[in-house]
XYZ file of N, CA, C and O in Angstrom:
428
model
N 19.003 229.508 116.085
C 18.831 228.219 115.444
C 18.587 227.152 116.495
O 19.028 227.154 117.644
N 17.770 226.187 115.888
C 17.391 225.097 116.733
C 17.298 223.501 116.328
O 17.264 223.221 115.130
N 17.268 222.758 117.028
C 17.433 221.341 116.439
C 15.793 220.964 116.557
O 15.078 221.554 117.366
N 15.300 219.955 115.694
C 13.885 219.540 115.608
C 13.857 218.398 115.712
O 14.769 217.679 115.305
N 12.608 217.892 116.388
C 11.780 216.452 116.110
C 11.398 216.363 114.659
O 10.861 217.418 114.320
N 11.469 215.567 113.760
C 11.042 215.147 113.177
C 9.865 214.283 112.686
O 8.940 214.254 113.498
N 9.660 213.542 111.514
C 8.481 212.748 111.526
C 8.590 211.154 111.978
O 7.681 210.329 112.063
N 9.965 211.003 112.230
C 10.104 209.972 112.615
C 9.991 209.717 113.781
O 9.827 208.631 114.338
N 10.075 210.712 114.173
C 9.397 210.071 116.094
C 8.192 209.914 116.168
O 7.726 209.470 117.218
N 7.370 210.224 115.105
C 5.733 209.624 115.352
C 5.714 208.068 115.707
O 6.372 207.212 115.116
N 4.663 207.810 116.998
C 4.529 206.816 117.010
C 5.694 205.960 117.673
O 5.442 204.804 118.011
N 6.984 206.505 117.871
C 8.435 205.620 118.333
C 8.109 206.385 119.880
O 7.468 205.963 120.843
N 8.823 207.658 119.671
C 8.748 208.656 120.985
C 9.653 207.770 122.088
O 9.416 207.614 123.286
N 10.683 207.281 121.354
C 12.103 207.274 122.333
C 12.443 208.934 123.277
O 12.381 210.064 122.792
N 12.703 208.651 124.342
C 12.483 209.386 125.086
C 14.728 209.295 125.285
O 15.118 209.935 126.262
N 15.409 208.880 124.789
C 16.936 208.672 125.090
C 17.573 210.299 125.013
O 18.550 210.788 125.582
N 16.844 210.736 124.313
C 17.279 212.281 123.936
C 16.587 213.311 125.058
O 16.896 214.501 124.999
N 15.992 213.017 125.706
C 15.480 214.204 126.838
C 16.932 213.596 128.019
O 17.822 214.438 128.130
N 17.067 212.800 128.501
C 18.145 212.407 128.808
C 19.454 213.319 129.322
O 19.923 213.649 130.411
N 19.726 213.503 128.107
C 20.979 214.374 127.542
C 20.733 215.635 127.849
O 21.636 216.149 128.510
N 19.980 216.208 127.644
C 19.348 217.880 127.436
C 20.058 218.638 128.790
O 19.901 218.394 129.986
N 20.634 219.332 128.324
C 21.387 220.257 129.571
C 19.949 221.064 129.692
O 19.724 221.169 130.898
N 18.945 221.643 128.974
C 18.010 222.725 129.522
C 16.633 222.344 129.062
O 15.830 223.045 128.446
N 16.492 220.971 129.518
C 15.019 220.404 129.459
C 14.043 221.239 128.264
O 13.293 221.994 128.884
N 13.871 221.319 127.159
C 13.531 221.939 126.201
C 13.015 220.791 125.856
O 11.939 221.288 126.188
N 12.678 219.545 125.451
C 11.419 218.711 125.171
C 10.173 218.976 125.590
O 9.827 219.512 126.643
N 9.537 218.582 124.727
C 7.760 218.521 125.253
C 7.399 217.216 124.967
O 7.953 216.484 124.147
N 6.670 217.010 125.507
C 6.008 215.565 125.138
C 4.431 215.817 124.662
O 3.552 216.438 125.259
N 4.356 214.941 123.046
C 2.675 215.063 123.076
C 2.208 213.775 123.102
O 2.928 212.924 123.625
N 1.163 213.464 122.649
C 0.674 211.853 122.744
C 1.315 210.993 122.309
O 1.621 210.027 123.008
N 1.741 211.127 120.867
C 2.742 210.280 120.127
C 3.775 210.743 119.189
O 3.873 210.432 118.002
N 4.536 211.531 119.875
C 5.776 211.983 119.704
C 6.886 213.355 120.723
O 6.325 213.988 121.618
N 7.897 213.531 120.509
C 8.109 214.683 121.282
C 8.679 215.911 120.244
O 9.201 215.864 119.131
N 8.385 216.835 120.996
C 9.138 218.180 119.806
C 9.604 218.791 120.930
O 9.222 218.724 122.099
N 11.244 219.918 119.957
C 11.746 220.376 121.258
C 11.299 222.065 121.420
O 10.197 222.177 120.883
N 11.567 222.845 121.738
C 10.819 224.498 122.228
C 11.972 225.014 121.257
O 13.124 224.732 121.587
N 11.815 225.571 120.368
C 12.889 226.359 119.518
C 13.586 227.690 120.378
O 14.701 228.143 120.121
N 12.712 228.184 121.407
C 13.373 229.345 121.813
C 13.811 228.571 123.216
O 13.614 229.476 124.027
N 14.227 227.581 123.888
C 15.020 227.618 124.768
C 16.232 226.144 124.197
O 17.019 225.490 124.881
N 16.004 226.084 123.123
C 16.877 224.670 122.710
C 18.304 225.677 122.289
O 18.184 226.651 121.546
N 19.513 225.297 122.839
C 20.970 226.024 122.900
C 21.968 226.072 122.122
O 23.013 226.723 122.085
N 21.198 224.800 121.123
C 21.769 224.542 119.754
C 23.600 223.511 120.155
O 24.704 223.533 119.609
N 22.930 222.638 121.537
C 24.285 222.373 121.942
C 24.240 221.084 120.764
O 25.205 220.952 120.012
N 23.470 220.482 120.701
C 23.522 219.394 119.687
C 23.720 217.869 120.308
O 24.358 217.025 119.678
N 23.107 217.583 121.623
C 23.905 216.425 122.726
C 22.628 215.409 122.138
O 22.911 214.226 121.950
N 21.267 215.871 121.859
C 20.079 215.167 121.435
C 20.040 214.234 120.243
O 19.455 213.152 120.199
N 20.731 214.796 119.304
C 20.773 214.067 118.055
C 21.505 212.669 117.786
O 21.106 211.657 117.210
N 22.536 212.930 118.314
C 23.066 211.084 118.582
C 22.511 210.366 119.132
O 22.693 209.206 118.760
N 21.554 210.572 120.279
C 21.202 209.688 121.125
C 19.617 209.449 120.471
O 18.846 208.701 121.072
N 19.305 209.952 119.543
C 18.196 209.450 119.619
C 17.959 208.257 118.056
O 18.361 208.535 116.926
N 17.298 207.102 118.406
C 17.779 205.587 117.834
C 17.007 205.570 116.247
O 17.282 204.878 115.267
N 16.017 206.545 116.420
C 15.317 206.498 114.809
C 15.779 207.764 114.129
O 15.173 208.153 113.131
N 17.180 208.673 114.771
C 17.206 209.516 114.115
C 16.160 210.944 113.377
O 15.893 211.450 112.287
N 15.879 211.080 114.730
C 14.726 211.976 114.259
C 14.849 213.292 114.261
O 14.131 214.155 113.758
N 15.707 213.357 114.800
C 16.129 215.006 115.224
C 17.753 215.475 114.453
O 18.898 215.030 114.532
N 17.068 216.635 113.688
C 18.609 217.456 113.369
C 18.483 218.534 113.283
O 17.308 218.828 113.501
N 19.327 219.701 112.980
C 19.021 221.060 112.984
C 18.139 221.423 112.144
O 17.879 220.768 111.135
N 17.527 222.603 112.490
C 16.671 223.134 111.541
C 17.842 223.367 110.256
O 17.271 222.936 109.255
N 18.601 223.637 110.039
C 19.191 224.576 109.249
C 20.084 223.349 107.986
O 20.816 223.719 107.068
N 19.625 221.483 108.421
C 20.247 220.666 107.805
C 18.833 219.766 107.628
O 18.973 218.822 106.851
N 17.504 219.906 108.219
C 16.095 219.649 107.365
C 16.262 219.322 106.211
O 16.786 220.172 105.491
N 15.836 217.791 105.505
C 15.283 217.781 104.685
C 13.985 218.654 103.714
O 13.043 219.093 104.374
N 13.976 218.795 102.756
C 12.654 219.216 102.246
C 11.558 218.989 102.749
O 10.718 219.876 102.897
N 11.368 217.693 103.118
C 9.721 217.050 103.150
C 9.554 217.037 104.737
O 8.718 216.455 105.429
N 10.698 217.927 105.119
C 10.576 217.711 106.873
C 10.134 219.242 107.597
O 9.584 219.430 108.682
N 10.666 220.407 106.402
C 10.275 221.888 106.922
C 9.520 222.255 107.561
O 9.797 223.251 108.228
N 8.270 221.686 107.680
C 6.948 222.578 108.423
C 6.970 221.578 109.636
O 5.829 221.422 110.070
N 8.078 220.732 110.431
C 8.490 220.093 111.309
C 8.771 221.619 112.456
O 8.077 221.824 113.452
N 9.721 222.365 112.083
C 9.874 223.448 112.373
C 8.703 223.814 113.415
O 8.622 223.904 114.640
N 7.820 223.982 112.302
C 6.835 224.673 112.927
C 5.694 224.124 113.686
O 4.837 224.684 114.369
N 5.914 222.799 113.371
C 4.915 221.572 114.463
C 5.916 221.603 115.780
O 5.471 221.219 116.861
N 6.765 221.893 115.707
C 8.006 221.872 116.924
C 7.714 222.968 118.180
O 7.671 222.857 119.405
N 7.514 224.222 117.112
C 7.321 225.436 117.550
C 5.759 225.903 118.110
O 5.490 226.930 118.734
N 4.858 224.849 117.696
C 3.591 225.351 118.171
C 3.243 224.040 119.051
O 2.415 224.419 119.880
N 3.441 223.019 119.190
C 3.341 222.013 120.083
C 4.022 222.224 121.485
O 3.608 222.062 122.633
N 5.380 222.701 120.891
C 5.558 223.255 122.490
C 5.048 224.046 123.619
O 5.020 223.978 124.848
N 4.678 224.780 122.730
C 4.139 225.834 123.519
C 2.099 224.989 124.072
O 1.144 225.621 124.522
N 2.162 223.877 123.842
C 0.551 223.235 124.291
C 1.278 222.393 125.487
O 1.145 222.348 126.710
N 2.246 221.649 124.372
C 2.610 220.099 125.673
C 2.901 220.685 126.482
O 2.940 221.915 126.509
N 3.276 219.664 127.647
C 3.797 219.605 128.660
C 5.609 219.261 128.423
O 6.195 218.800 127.443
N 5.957 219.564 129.328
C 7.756 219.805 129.337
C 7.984 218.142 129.733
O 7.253 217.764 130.649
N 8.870 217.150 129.177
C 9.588 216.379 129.344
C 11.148 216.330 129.826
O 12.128 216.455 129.092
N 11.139 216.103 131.342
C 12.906 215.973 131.281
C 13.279 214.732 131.632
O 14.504 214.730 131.514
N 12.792 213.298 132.128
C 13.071 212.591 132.414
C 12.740 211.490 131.419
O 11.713 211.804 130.818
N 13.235 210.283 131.007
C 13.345 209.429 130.285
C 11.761 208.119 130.678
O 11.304 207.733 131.754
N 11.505 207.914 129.746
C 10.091 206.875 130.148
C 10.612 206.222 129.173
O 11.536 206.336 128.369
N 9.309 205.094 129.604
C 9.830 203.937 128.803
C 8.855 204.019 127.404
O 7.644 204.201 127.527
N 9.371 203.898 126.322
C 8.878 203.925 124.589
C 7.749 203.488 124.453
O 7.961 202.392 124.972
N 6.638 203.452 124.155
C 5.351 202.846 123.551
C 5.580 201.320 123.299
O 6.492 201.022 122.528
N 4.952 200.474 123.786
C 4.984 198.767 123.563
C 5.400 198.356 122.080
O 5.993 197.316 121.790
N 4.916 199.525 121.031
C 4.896 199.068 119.954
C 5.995 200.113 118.911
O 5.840 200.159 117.690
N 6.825 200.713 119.465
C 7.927 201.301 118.782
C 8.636 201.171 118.170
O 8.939 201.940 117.257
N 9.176 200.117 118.460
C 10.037 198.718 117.502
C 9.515 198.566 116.231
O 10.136 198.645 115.171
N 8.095 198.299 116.431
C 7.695 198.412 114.922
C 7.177 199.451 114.227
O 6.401 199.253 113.292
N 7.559 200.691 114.617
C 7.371 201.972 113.662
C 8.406 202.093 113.520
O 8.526 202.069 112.296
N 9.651 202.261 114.073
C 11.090 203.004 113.909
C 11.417 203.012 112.551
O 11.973 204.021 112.119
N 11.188 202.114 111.817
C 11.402 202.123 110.106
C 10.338 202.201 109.239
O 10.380 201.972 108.030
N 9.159 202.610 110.042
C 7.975 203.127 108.459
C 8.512 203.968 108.415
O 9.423 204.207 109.207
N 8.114 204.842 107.357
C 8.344 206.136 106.988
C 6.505 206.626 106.794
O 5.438 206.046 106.995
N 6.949 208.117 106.258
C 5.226 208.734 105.984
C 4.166 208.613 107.257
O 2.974 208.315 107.182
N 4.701 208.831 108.086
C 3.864 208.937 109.259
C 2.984 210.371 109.706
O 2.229 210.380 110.678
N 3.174 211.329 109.000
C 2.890 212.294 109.125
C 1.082 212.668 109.561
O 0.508 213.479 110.288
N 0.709 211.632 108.705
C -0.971 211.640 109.034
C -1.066 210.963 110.323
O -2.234 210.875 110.699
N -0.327 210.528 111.009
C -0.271 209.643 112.442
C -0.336 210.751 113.121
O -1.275 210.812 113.914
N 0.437 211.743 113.056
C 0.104 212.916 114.590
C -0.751 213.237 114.997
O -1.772 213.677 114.468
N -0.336 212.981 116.610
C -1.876 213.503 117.104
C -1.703 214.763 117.710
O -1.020 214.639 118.726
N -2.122 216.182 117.451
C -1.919 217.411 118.277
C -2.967 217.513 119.426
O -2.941 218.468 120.202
């Protein structure tokens, strides 16, 4: 089991949760991050820290969030690995509370 990015990091891509990560398992893509399902430890240190709430276990997913999973699981394996903290997109502040962002990803 593994914890996921969600749709709410589209477009935010607070970076507070790579931070934390005892085993660097983030990726970073253009406008958002997802974490690697097969090296994430299921320690759970990511999910508090991150400010739009985007990340929770696979296994406590909403409905409309499931195939998150699998954007998690195949993005990783393209991006590039994130372990250090950057600074948020100029304009993050004002996504953190849309919702339906889903057509925003960019793979």
């Amino acid at each position: 089991m593994a914890y996921v990015v969600t749709e709410s990091c589209i477009r935010c891509k607070y970076t507070d949760c790579v931070d934390v990560c005892p085993v660097d398992c983030f990726y970073e893509g253009p406008n958002m991050l997802v974490i690697h399902p097969d090296e994430c430890i299921d320690c759970g240190l990511c999910e508090p820290e991150c400010p739009v709430k985007a990340i929770a276990h696979e296994d406590e997913l909403p409905q409309d969030q499931l195939d998150f999973i699998q954007i998690n699981e195949e993005m990783a394996e393209r991006w590039p690995n994130i372990y250090e903290v950057k600074d948020a997109p100029p304009d993050a502040d004002e996504w953190k509370n849309v919702t339906a962002k889903r057509h925003l990803l960019e793979k």
